Each structure stands twice: as structure tokens, then as C-alpha cells.
Amino acid sequence: MLLKEKIDEFKKKIEGDVLIERFWREVYSTDASIYKFVPELIVLPKTKQDIQKTIKFARENKLDITCRTAGTSLAGTAVGKGIILDFTRYFDQILEIGPDYVKTQPAVIYDDLQAKLAEKGLFLPPVPASSRACMIGGNVATKACGGGAVKYGTLDDFMLAIEFIDADGDIVNTETGQGVEKFKQKLEDLRQRILNDKKTMAILNRRMDVQDASTYNIFAFDRYSNTNELIAHLMMGSIGTLGIFTEIKLKAVPKPTEKPVSWAVYLADLYQVDNFIKEVKRLGCSAVELVDRVSLDLTRNCFPALGIPTEAEAMIIVQFDEKIEQTLKEFENSLKNFKLVGEAVKDPVKMEKFWEVRKCLLPLTAKFSATTKPLVSVDDVGVRVKDIPDLLQDLRKIFKDLNIKVALYGHAGTGTIHIDPVIEASTKEHVKIIKKIADKVYEAVFKYDGTIATEHGGGRCRSMYLEKEWGKEVYKYLLEIKQIFDPDDILNPNTMFNTDKSKIYDNVKIPIKPLGPEEWPCMECAYCQSKCPAWITAKKGETGPKQFKNLIRYRVLNVKDNDPEILEMEKQIKTCILCGNCTKVCETIVGAKLKEFNENWREGKVRE
Ligand SMILES: Cc1cc2nc3c(=O)[nH]c(=O)nc-3n(C[C@H](O)[C@H](O)[C@H](O)COP(=O)(O)OP(=O)(O)OC[C@H]3O[C@@H](n4cnc5c(N)ncnc54)[C@H](O)[C@@H]3O)c2cc1C
Ligand code: SF4
Ligand code: SF4
């Protein structure tokens, strides 16, 4: 039987939806990363049985499975060649909010969960910058985090329990203990070997103070003696390669009673960063963000009214969320000890703008020029705070020598530095620079015993550097973890492990042919998605602003007028009601005008 016929049979067996049309497969072929893989089919499961049947179907037909929630992955882990399992339509419910916890399905937007928690006086602090778009399943799978980690810890510190479906299709629940027995002996055996391996334990002990999301949470073997807890924490940062999450239970903490207040200062000397951060940590700050000189130049060009001084080496945004009046007095007093450029920025309206700019710095890089795109590949490195100035100097030099513009910024309180180089996007040759960039950047990072990922998770753009980061011994244990949960490698293969460096530029979505200034700046951050009536009406799924844009691009560039799918494809594009919400949201980000792009296409103005 042909795969198409088998899919038709499979479709009849499940309660959820199955998409096989070529245009839908195109829509699901990208995420916010630089990679593109056209899947064979997309399954939107309605029940756990649907997921189990999908695993059986995948095994029978030698297809792999890639889970997906909002698709904001920057490491190419929400795209794959086999089956995409999209949770957004039916697994989007908050199941329970208790006095100090929340139990949720995977496809709940972080900000929506936060709003529901706030109604009960609770909150989930490690807020990622993409919180208006990304979803809890993806957050757990990437070990997502944000500035809040400096005070409250990473998302891993909030993990209580998880239910997932394993690679055999069995349900595992670390709260009830269902399905745990199967893994117990192997994990306990591995635990003993890790704990007795002096070299490995020395590496783990040494690296405990580097915030890491590059791979499986190997620290959990030492931290959690109970197998159920160990499994829950191993799922954190597993990028869909160990199990398929269906329910997640996270700790929630009391929401601060005062409204957080932020100030920004401009440092005249980069080497003050360490002492400055020590001081604001001592004062109990709830976030510390750093924006490097090169990113400040971009921000100044885009928003001249912000009055960013040209002499600043870096801007630091500091937020406090308790005992605010008294703390701000102390903070103001301590500023005398630092060499600053100009006065501290205190105006709440201006600070709101600074936060918005900080959260949008990646999409903002699209504003560097009309022919370039951010080459997201070394986006999430981390070192100890004391090493930030040296690392930034190294990075500035690397990109200066390569003659490549770059944005450098991050959650300085925990040593995270985001790196977004911007390249010409017109030929595939341009993309090959990615390997050179990665070689040089990671060489610098490893000099400081740093990591290739602090919060965006491992993935296609960095897995070839994982062994170098951890060394052969630890790497061997990481492979064993995968072997225990998914020995046949059907869950998101080639994302966590890949030793072939040339794969770094395989299957990239660049070159991209511009089809007009309305669509070009869009980098698929999905920040406008939850404001799109078409996305909401379709019960999410994958109908929304960036999806319409991609469909139009596909229609114009690849589809002949006699294509049998054309009517359905065009009908889907026209489910955009031209409300303009996406254009409005993007006004303050990169200024993509996806409503106008859709309108232009309908009027026949978008051509190859
Ligand atoms: C502009 C921008 C800013 C960003 N800022 C931050 C930031 O500050 N901090 C941060 O941490 N990240 C940030 N990110 C990265 C991204 O938002 C995070 O990685 C986020 O956690 C991904 O969530 P998602 O719902 O989009 O997941 P997806 O992209 O859909 O998937 C991410 C991973 O989760 C897996 N997954 C999804 N659902 C399941 C499931 N049910 N079971 C098992 N695995 C699953 C997928 O297979 C994939 O490996 C940013 C991204 C963008 C575009
Ligand atoms: S239109 Fe703007 S906000 Fe929407 S996905 Fe594209 S870049 Fe992001
Ligand atoms: S204009 Fe279309 S794509 Fe944009 S928000 Fe409205 S319905 Fe969605």
C-alpha cells in the first residue's frame, strides 16, 4: 500500500485531525529557526489514544515524530521530516490550579497561564521573552527561561511532575507512578555509574554554576534520588526526544504584591559588569538584562527618541519586585560606585519601551538592512557572570573580523548572552558562514567553560558542538539516556545528537527571495499570533499571520495554476479576515505588514 493510502486508513482511526495536503506540509516546514523540513503529514491529536495510534503508525511506516506547540524554537527542533504532532488545537487546557502549583496541557501560551495564575495570586517567574507566543510544552522541552532566573531559578526549579507518552506508546506519569517501573532499573543502574565516575562528577560539580540547557538534565541523577522525580527532571530540556508530554505540573509561587519597577543604566566600562551584577543581586533584583554596544547602536537607529548615548559600552536594565521604595534608594546610592554614562533612566514609560525593545531584539535585527536576515545559530551561549566582559570582547572581535553585523544581549544575571548575526540572505553560499561563526564563537565560549545553550535548548544548529562542551565521558552518558527512553530513535532524531558539522547548514530556509517590503522583515517570531482572529477561530492549529505569509510565498513561488490543491489553499489564505491586528502588533517590532501583504496578493500584486 502507498503511504498516502495508509495515511487515509490511519485518518479514519483517530479522533483528531490529519493534514496531508502539500500546502499544509509547507506551512509546517518551518519554525522560528533557520531550518526547513517538509513533513510527510501533520497530526493534531485529540486524545492520548490518538498519540498512541500515531506512534504505532510511525513505527509501522518508519516515520519519525516531532512534537510542536507554538513553533518558536530557534534551534530547528519543531520541524522534522516525518510526522509533526501539533498540540495547539486540542491539548490547550489548564487542568488545575492548586494553592502552589498548576497542572496544564502542553499547548497553553505562557502569558495566558500567567494571567490565570495571577487571578489566584500566583505566578511562574522564569518568563521567557517570547512568553506572549510560546507554550508550556515547548518551554519544558527547551528548558526555557528568562531574566527572572536570577532571583527565582530556572524552569527546572519549578518542575513537579509530568505525564508523557513514551516511544512505545505507553503512558508514563511521574505523579501517580504509572509506567515508571519500565525505566527504573536502567536509570538506577545509570545513576550508580554516573555517581561513581569521579571524572564525570568533577565535571558536573565544576559546571553547576553555569546555567545550561544544551542537553539532557544530567545533573538530575545527583539531585533527585527518587526515580519519578529523576524522570520528570530529565524531560526538562529534552526537546521532544525522550517522550511526548500530555500533562505538566509546575510549582507556582505567590505573585509579588508590589508592581515591579525597572531602571536602566549605561555602563562606560564593560569590566564593571561583574561588580554591578553582584550589587544588584545583593539588593534582590528580579531581573538583570544586558544590551551590548552593538545592539544599542541598532536600537538608537530604530528609536532615536530613546536618547541612547553613543559612549555607552552596555545598557543594563534592572528590575526589583519587592521592598521597592527602600531598595531603589539603596540602588541609587550604590550607583555612585560605578562609572556610568549619563543618568539612570527611571521614567516608567521609557522603561516600558526599553523592555519591549529588549524582548524584540531578535526580530529587530531584521531592521539592519533590506536584504539581510538574522542567522540564528549561535543564539544562546552562556558563561559565568564574571566572564561576560571577556566573552563580549571576544565576540565583538570575531564579528568585526568576519565583517558581520551582530546583536549581543541577554539575561546577564545568569550569564546568558544571545548572539544574532545578520547576513545577506540571497544565496545559499552566504549561509555556509554559519559553520565558521559557530566554530569561532564556541571556541571562545569553551575558553570560559561556557555552554552552547542556556535556555533555548539543544538543537540542529548546535548538536555538533555538544561533545566538545561536555567531553567524551559525559557525552556517552547522554547517549545512554536517549537509548533508555527511545532506543529506535523515532522521537525528533538528529536534533540532540549529530556529529557531522556540515549538517549545520543543511536544510536551511535561506536563500529567501523577497516578495515585498510587507513580508520581508517577518522572522516568524509568532508574537502577533494570539491576536489573530483567524488563528483563534481555527482553534489555533497552524492558521495565522506567519502561516498565511508562508502560504502566499509558496503559492506565488512554487504552485502552478493547474495544481489540484489550489482552491483549498487559496480558501485557507482567505480565512485571514484582513483585520490588521498582525500589522499593528508588528509596528513596534519590525514593521512587517502581513495584512497588506495578503491584500496585495488578493489584488494580484504579489508576483515572483
Ligand atoms: C523572538 C524570540 C525570542 C525568544 N526569547 C526567548 C527567551 O527569552 N527565553 C527562552 O527560553 N526562549 C526564547 N525563545 C525561544 C522559544 O520561544 C523557546 O524555545 C520556547 O520554549 C519554545 O516554545 P514553543 O511553544 O514555541 O515550542 P516549539 O517551538 O513548538 O517546540 C520547541 C521544542 O519543544 C518540543 N515540544 C513541544 N511540545 C512538546 C510536547 N508536547 N512533548 C514533548 N516535546 C514537545 C518540540 O519538539 C521542540 O523540540 C525566543 C524565541 C523567539 C522567536
Ligand atoms: S509579523 Fe512581526 S510579530 Fe508577526 S510573526 Fe512576523 S515578525 Fe513576528
Ligand atoms: S490581518 Fe489576517 S493574519 Fe493578520 S491578524 Fe487579521 S486575520 Fe490574522
mmCIF file with all atom_site columns, C-alpha atoms in Angstrom, residues 352-496:
data_model
loop_
_atom_site.group_PDB
_atom_site.id
_atom_site.type_symbol
_atom_site.label_atom_id
_atom_site.label_alt_id
_atom_site.label_comp_id
_atom_site.label_asym_id
_atom_site.label_entity_id
_atom_site.label_seq_id
_atom_site.pdbx_PDB_ins_code
_atom_site.Cartn_x
_atom_site.Cartn_y
_atom_site.Cartn_z
_atom_site.occupancy
_atom_site.B_iso_or_equiv
_atom_site.pdbx_formal_charge
_atom_site.auth_seq_id
_atom_site.auth_comp_id
_atom_site.auth_asym_id
_atom_site.auth_atom_id
_atom_site.pdbx_PDB_model_num
ATOM 1   C CA . GLU A 1 352 ? 8.348  50.047 29.192 1.00 0.00 ? 352 GLU A CA 1
ATOM 2   C CA . LYS A 1 353 ? 9.721  50.845 25.748 1.00 0.00 ? 353 LYS A CA 1
ATOM 3   C CA . PHE A 1 354 ? 13.179 49.562 26.732 1.00 0.00 ? 354 PHE A CA 1
ATOM 4   C CA . TRP A 1 355 ? 11.677 46.262 27.896 1.00 0.00 ? 355 TRP A CA 1
ATOM 5   C CA . GLU A 1 356 ? 9.718  45.942 24.664 1.00 0.00 ? 356 GLU A CA 1
ATOM 6   C CA . VAL A 1 357 ? 12.861 46.621 22.629 1.00 0.00 ? 357 VAL A CA 1
ATOM 7   C CA . ARG A 1 358 ? 14.826 44.111 24.697 1.00 0.00 ? 358 ARG A CA 1
ATOM 8   C CA . LYS A 1 359 ? 12.173 41.419 24.150 1.00 0.00 ? 359 LYS A CA 1
ATOM 9   C CA . CYS A 1 360 ? 12.110 42.140 20.424 1.00 0.00 ? 360 CYS A CA 1
ATOM 10  C CA . LEU A 1 361 ? 15.844 42.471 19.775 1.00 0.00 ? 361 LEU A CA 1
ATOM 11  C CA . LEU A 1 362 ? 15.996 39.321 17.679 1.00 0.00 ? 362 LEU A CA 1
ATOM 12  C CA . PRO A 1 363 ? 13.203 40.283 15.271 1.00 0.00 ? 363 PRO A CA 1
ATOM 13  C CA . LEU A 1 364 ? 14.546 43.859 15.344 1.00 0.00 ? 364 LEU A CA 1
ATOM 14  C CA . THR A 1 365 ? 17.789 42.700 13.720 1.00 0.00 ? 365 THR A CA 1
ATOM 15  C CA . ALA A 1 366 ? 15.753 42.440 10.523 1.00 0.00 ? 366 ALA A CA 1
ATOM 16  C CA . LYS A 1 367 ? 15.970 46.235 10.503 1.00 0.00 ? 367 LYS A CA 1
ATOM 17  C CA . PHE A 1 368 ? 19.737 46.184 9.916  1.00 0.00 ? 368 PHE A CA 1
ATOM 18  C CA . SER A 1 369 ? 19.073 46.265 6.153  1.00 0.00 ? 369 SER A CA 1
ATOM 19  C CA . ALA A 1 370 ? 16.510 45.397 3.483  1.00 0.00 ? 370 ALA A CA 1
ATOM 20  C CA . THR A 1 371 ? 18.412 42.377 2.150  1.00 0.00 ? 371 THR A CA 1
ATOM 21  C CA . THR A 1 372 ? 19.662 40.705 5.315  1.00 0.00 ? 372 THR A CA 1
ATOM 22  C CA . LYS A 1 373 ? 18.195 38.190 7.756  1.00 0.00 ? 373 LYS A CA 1
ATOM 23  C CA . PRO A 1 374 ? 19.236 37.141 11.255 1.00 0.00 ? 374 PRO A CA 1
ATOM 24  C CA . LEU A 1 375 ? 21.211 33.896 11.053 1.00 0.00 ? 375 LEU A CA 1
ATOM 25  C CA . VAL A 1 376 ? 20.008 32.310 14.266 1.00 0.00 ? 376 VAL A CA 1
ATOM 26  C CA . SER A 1 377 ? 22.612 29.665 15.019 1.00 0.00 ? 377 SER A CA 1
ATOM 27  C CA . VAL A 1 378 ? 24.774 30.624 17.988 1.00 0.00 ? 378 VAL A CA 1
ATOM 28  C CA . ASP A 1 379 ? 21.874 32.370 19.685 1.00 0.00 ? 379 ASP A CA 1
ATOM 29  C CA . ASP A 1 380 ? 22.110 31.258 23.281 1.00 0.00 ? 380 ASP A CA 1
ATOM 30  C CA . VAL A 1 381 ? 25.578 30.911 24.783 1.00 0.00 ? 381 VAL A CA 1
ATOM 31  C CA . GLY A 1 382 ? 26.339 31.194 28.474 1.00 0.00 ? 382 GLY A CA 1
ATOM 32  C CA . VAL A 1 383 ? 29.261 31.745 30.811 1.00 0.00 ? 383 VAL A CA 1
ATOM 33  C CA . ARG A 1 384 ? 29.717 32.660 34.461 1.00 0.00 ? 384 ARG A CA 1
ATOM 34  C CA . VAL A 1 385 ? 28.829 36.323 35.084 1.00 0.00 ? 385 VAL A CA 1
ATOM 35  C CA . LYS A 1 386 ? 32.472 37.164 35.846 1.00 0.00 ? 386 LYS A CA 1
ATOM 36  C CA . ASP A 1 387 ? 33.437 36.087 32.302 1.00 0.00 ? 387 ASP A CA 1
ATOM 37  C CA . ILE A 1 388 ? 30.791 38.152 30.469 1.00 0.00 ? 388 ILE A CA 1
ATOM 38  C CA . PRO A 1 389 ? 33.075 41.151 29.698 1.00 0.00 ? 389 PRO A CA 1
ATOM 39  C CA . ASP A 1 390 ? 35.858 38.980 28.252 1.00 0.00 ? 390 ASP A CA 1
ATOM 40  C CA . LEU A 1 391 ? 33.391 36.945 26.232 1.00 0.00 ? 391 LEU A CA 1
ATOM 41  C CA . LEU A 1 392 ? 31.742 40.092 24.852 1.00 0.00 ? 392 LEU A CA 1
ATOM 42  C CA . GLN A 1 393 ? 35.140 41.471 23.833 1.00 0.00 ? 393 GLN A CA 1
ATOM 43  C CA . ASP A 1 394 ? 35.944 38.185 22.074 1.00 0.00 ? 394 ASP A CA 1
ATOM 44  C CA . LEU A 1 395 ? 32.587 38.184 20.299 1.00 0.00 ? 395 LEU A CA 1
ATOM 45  C CA . ARG A 1 396 ? 32.922 41.781 19.160 1.00 0.00 ? 396 ARG A CA 1
ATOM 46  C CA . LYS A 1 397 ? 36.321 40.910 17.666 1.00 0.00 ? 397 LYS A CA 1
ATOM 47  C CA . ILE A 1 398 ? 35.083 37.714 15.983 1.00 0.00 ? 398 ILE A CA 1
ATOM 48  C CA . PHE A 1 399 ? 32.255 39.502 14.199 1.00 0.00 ? 399 PHE A CA 1
ATOM 49  C CA . LYS A 1 400 ? 34.393 42.535 13.365 1.00 0.00 ? 400 LYS A CA 1
ATOM 50  C CA . ASP A 1 401 ? 36.976 40.253 11.724 1.00 0.00 ? 401 ASP A CA 1
ATOM 51  C CA . LEU A 1 402 ? 34.226 38.458 9.814  1.00 0.00 ? 402 LEU A CA 1
ATOM 52  C CA . ASN A 1 403 ? 32.718 41.810 8.844  1.00 0.00 ? 403 ASN A CA 1
ATOM 53  C CA . ILE A 1 404 ? 29.300 40.658 10.049 1.00 0.00 ? 404 ILE A CA 1
ATOM 54  C CA . LYS A 1 405 ? 26.812 42.797 11.941 1.00 0.00 ? 405 LYS A CA 1
ATOM 55  C CA . VAL A 1 406 ? 25.612 41.220 15.152 1.00 0.00 ? 406 VAL A CA 1
ATOM 56  C CA . ALA A 1 407 ? 23.284 41.898 18.067 1.00 0.00 ? 407 ALA A CA 1
ATOM 57  C CA . LEU A 1 408 ? 24.592 40.865 21.510 1.00 0.00 ? 408 LEU A CA 1
ATOM 58  C CA . TYR A 1 409 ? 22.342 40.961 24.568 1.00 0.00 ? 409 TYR A CA 1
ATOM 59  C CA . GLY A 1 410 ? 20.960 38.686 27.239 1.00 0.00 ? 410 GLY A CA 1
ATOM 60  C CA . HIS A 1 411 ? 19.958 37.821 30.771 1.00 0.00 ? 411 HIS A CA 1
ATOM 61  C CA . ALA A 1 412 ? 23.220 38.980 32.303 1.00 0.00 ? 412 ALA A CA 1
ATOM 62  C CA . GLY A 1 413 ? 22.231 37.967 35.829 1.00 0.00 ? 413 GLY A CA 1
ATOM 63  C CA . THR A 1 414 ? 22.602 34.316 34.859 1.00 0.00 ? 414 THR A CA 1
ATOM 64  C CA . GLY A 1 415 ? 25.348 34.672 32.252 1.00 0.00 ? 415 GLY A CA 1
ATOM 65  C CA . THR A 1 416 ? 23.177 34.222 29.151 1.00 0.00 ? 416 THR A CA 1
ATOM 66  C CA . ILE A 1 417 ? 24.355 36.038 26.027 1.00 0.00 ? 417 ILE A CA 1
ATOM 67  C CA . HIS A 1 418 ? 22.177 35.932 22.921 1.00 0.00 ? 418 HIS A CA 1
ATOM 68  C CA . ILE A 1 419 ? 24.088 36.338 19.665 1.00 0.00 ? 419 ILE A CA 1
ATOM 69  C CA . ASP A 1 420 ? 22.204 37.227 16.494 1.00 0.00 ? 420 ASP A CA 1
ATOM 70  C CA . PRO A 1 421 ? 24.455 37.723 13.455 1.00 0.00 ? 421 PRO A CA 1
ATOM 71  C CA . VAL A 1 422 ? 22.823 39.246 10.411 1.00 0.00 ? 422 VAL A CA 1
ATOM 72  C CA . ILE A 1 423 ? 23.773 38.070 6.904  1.00 0.00 ? 423 ILE A CA 1
ATOM 73  C CA . GLU A 1 424 ? 22.851 38.611 3.288  1.00 0.00 ? 424 GLU A CA 1
ATOM 74  C CA . ALA A 1 425 ? 20.090 36.112 2.609  1.00 0.00 ? 425 ALA A CA 1
ATOM 75  C CA . SER A 1 426 ? 20.162 35.929 -1.164 1.00 0.00 ? 426 SER A CA 1
ATOM 76  C CA . THR A 1 427 ? 22.319 32.852 -1.839 1.00 0.00 ? 427 THR A CA 1
ATOM 77  C CA . LYS A 1 428 ? 22.947 29.511 -0.194 1.00 0.00 ? 428 LYS A CA 1
ATOM 78  C CA . GLU A 1 429 ? 26.675 30.272 -0.216 1.00 0.00 ? 429 GLU A CA 1
ATOM 79  C CA . HIS A 1 430 ? 26.108 33.046 2.319  1.00 0.00 ? 430 HIS A CA 1
ATOM 80  C CA . VAL A 1 431 ? 24.773 30.500 4.768  1.00 0.00 ? 431 VAL A CA 1
ATOM 81  C CA . LYS A 1 432 ? 27.989 28.483 4.825  1.00 0.00 ? 432 LYS A CA 1
ATOM 82  C CA . ILE A 1 433 ? 29.478 31.173 7.023  1.00 0.00 ? 433 ILE A CA 1
ATOM 83  C CA . ILE A 1 434 ? 27.358 29.673 9.795  1.00 0.00 ? 434 ILE A CA 1
ATOM 84  C CA . LYS A 1 435 ? 29.937 26.920 10.423 1.00 0.00 ? 435 LYS A CA 1
ATOM 85  C CA . LYS A 1 436 ? 32.791 29.409 10.623 1.00 0.00 ? 436 LYS A CA 1
ATOM 86  C CA . ILE A 1 437 ? 30.764 31.553 13.022 1.00 0.00 ? 437 ILE A CA 1
ATOM 87  C CA . ALA A 1 438 ? 29.880 28.562 15.201 1.00 0.00 ? 438 ALA A CA 1
ATOM 88  C CA . ASP A 1 439 ? 33.499 27.296 15.278 1.00 0.00 ? 439 ASP A CA 1
ATOM 89  C CA . LYS A 1 440 ? 34.814 30.680 16.381 1.00 0.00 ? 440 LYS A CA 1
ATOM 90  C CA . VAL A 1 441 ? 32.025 31.562 18.806 1.00 0.00 ? 441 VAL A CA 1
ATOM 91  C CA . TYR A 1 442 ? 32.037 28.207 20.584 1.00 0.00 ? 442 TYR A CA 1
ATOM 92  C CA . GLU A 1 443 ? 35.828 28.194 20.766 1.00 0.00 ? 443 GLU A CA 1
ATOM 93  C CA . ALA A 1 444 ? 35.542 31.475 22.681 1.00 0.00 ? 444 ALA A CA 1
ATOM 94  C CA . VAL A 1 445 ? 32.710 30.154 24.860 1.00 0.00 ? 445 VAL A CA 1
ATOM 95  C CA . PHE A 1 446 ? 34.569 26.941 25.742 1.00 0.00 ? 446 PHE A CA 1
ATOM 96  C CA . LYS A 1 447 ? 37.605 29.005 26.755 1.00 0.00 ? 447 LYS A CA 1
ATOM 97  C CA . TYR A 1 448 ? 35.467 30.122 29.714 1.00 0.00 ? 448 TYR A CA 1
ATOM 98  C CA . ASP A 1 449 ? 33.987 26.655 30.340 1.00 0.00 ? 449 ASP A CA 1
ATOM 99  C CA . GLY A 1 450 ? 30.704 28.023 28.992 1.00 0.00 ? 450 GLY A CA 1
ATOM 100 C CA . THR A 1 451 ? 27.735 26.412 27.273 1.00 0.00 ? 451 THR A CA 1
ATOM 101 C CA . ILE A 1 452 ? 26.191 26.341 23.791 1.00 0.00 ? 452 ILE A CA 1
ATOM 102 C CA . ALA A 1 453 ? 22.678 26.815 25.213 1.00 0.00 ? 453 ALA A CA 1
ATOM 103 C CA . THR A 1 454 ? 21.344 28.315 28.428 1.00 0.00 ? 454 THR A CA 1
ATOM 104 C CA . GLU A 1 455 ? 17.589 28.383 27.755 1.00 0.00 ? 455 GLU A CA 1
ATOM 105 C CA . HIS A 1 456 ? 16.763 27.765 24.067 1.00 0.00 ? 456 HIS A CA 1
ATOM 106 C CA . GLY A 1 457 ? 17.552 24.059 24.306 1.00 0.00 ? 457 GLY A CA 1
ATOM 107 C CA . GLY A 1 458 ? 19.837 21.882 22.231 1.00 0.00 ? 458 GLY A CA 1
ATOM 108 C CA . GLY A 1 459 ? 19.109 21.513 18.543 1.00 0.00 ? 459 GLY A CA 1
ATOM 109 C CA . ARG A 1 460 ? 20.092 21.207 14.914 1.00 0.00 ? 460 ARG A CA 1
ATOM 110 C CA . CYS A 1 461 ? 22.294 24.304 14.895 1.00 0.00 ? 461 CYS A CA 1
ATOM 111 C CA . ARG A 1 462 ? 24.463 23.233 17.837 1.00 0.00 ? 462 ARG A CA 1
ATOM 112 C CA . SER A 1 463 ? 24.321 19.477 18.446 1.00 0.00 ? 463 SER A CA 1
ATOM 113 C CA . MET A 1 464 ? 27.676 19.025 16.681 1.00 0.00 ? 464 MET A CA 1
ATOM 114 C CA . TYR A 1 465 ? 29.360 21.043 19.431 1.00 0.00 ? 465 TYR A CA 1
ATOM 115 C CA . LEU A 1 466 ? 27.768 19.166 22.338 1.00 0.00 ? 466 LEU A CA 1
ATOM 116 C CA . GLU A 1 467 ? 30.517 16.576 22.750 1.00 0.00 ? 467 GLU A CA 1
ATOM 117 C CA . LYS A 1 468 ? 33.135 19.330 22.771 1.00 0.00 ? 468 LYS A CA 1
ATOM 118 C CA . GLU A 1 469 ? 31.243 21.142 25.516 1.00 0.00 ? 469 GLU A CA 1
ATOM 119 C CA . TRP A 1 470 ? 30.809 18.140 27.791 1.00 0.00 ? 470 TRP A CA 1
ATOM 120 C CA . GLY A 1 471 ? 33.689 15.830 26.890 1.00 0.00 ? 471 GLY A CA 1
ATOM 121 C CA . LYS A 1 472 ? 33.569 12.193 25.777 1.00 0.00 ? 472 LYS A CA 1
ATOM 122 C CA . GLU A 1 473 ? 32.606 10.671 29.139 1.00 0.00 ? 473 GLU A CA 1
ATOM 123 C CA . VAL A 1 474 ? 29.552 12.822 29.784 1.00 0.00 ? 474 VAL A CA 1
ATOM 124 C CA . TYR A 1 475 ? 28.517 12.625 26.122 1.00 0.00 ? 475 TYR A CA 1
ATOM 125 C CA . LYS A 1 476 ? 28.468 8.835  26.400 1.00 0.00 ? 476 LYS A CA 1
ATOM 126 C CA . TYR A 1 477 ? 26.007 9.070  29.312 1.00 0.00 ? 477 TYR A CA 1
ATOM 127 C CA . LEU A 1 478 ? 23.814 11.481 27.346 1.00 0.00 ? 478 LEU A CA 1
ATOM 128 C CA . LEU A 1 479 ? 23.589 8.932  24.526 1.00 0.00 ? 479 LEU A CA 1
ATOM 129 C CA . GLU A 1 480 ? 22.635 6.298  27.087 1.00 0.00 ? 480 GLU A CA 1
ATOM 130 C CA . ILE A 1 481 ? 19.751 8.437  28.351 1.00 0.00 ? 481 ILE A CA 1
ATOM 131 C CA . LYS A 1 482 ? 18.365 8.609  24.817 1.00 0.00 ? 482 LYS A CA 1
ATOM 132 C CA . GLN A 1 483 ? 18.889 4.856  24.457 1.00 0.00 ? 483 GLN A CA 1
ATOM 133 C CA . ILE A 1 484 ? 16.836 4.171  27.605 1.00 0.00 ? 484 ILE A CA 1
ATOM 134 C CA . PHE A 1 485 ? 13.807 6.197  26.511 1.00 0.00 ? 485 PHE A CA 1
ATOM 135 C CA . ASP A 1 486 ? 13.892 5.955  22.723 1.00 0.00 ? 486 ASP A CA 1
ATOM 136 C CA . PRO A 1 487 ? 16.231 3.178  21.537 1.00 0.00 ? 487 PRO A CA 1
ATOM 137 C CA . ASP A 1 488 ? 14.856 3.234  17.971 1.00 0.00 ? 488 ASP A CA 1
ATOM 138 C CA . ASP A 1 489 ? 15.329 6.992  17.659 1.00 0.00 ? 489 ASP A CA 1
ATOM 139 C CA . ILE A 1 490 ? 11.819 7.793  16.465 1.00 0.00 ? 490 ILE A CA 1
ATOM 140 C CA . LEU A 1 491 ? 11.382 10.924 18.605 1.00 0.00 ? 491 LEU A CA 1
ATOM 141 C CA . ASN A 1 492 ? 12.856 14.020 16.953 1.00 0.00 ? 492 ASN A CA 1
ATOM 142 C CA . PRO A 1 493 ? 16.036 12.374 15.592 1.00 0.00 ? 493 PRO A CA 1
ATOM 143 C CA . ASN A 1 494 ? 19.138 14.367 14.573 1.00 0.00 ? 494 ASN A CA 1
ATOM 144 C CA . THR A 1 495 ? 18.298 17.243 16.871 1.00 0.00 ? 495 THR A CA 1
ATOM 145 C CA . MET A 1 496 ? 20.082 16.468 20.145 1.00 0.00 ? 496 MET A CA 1
#
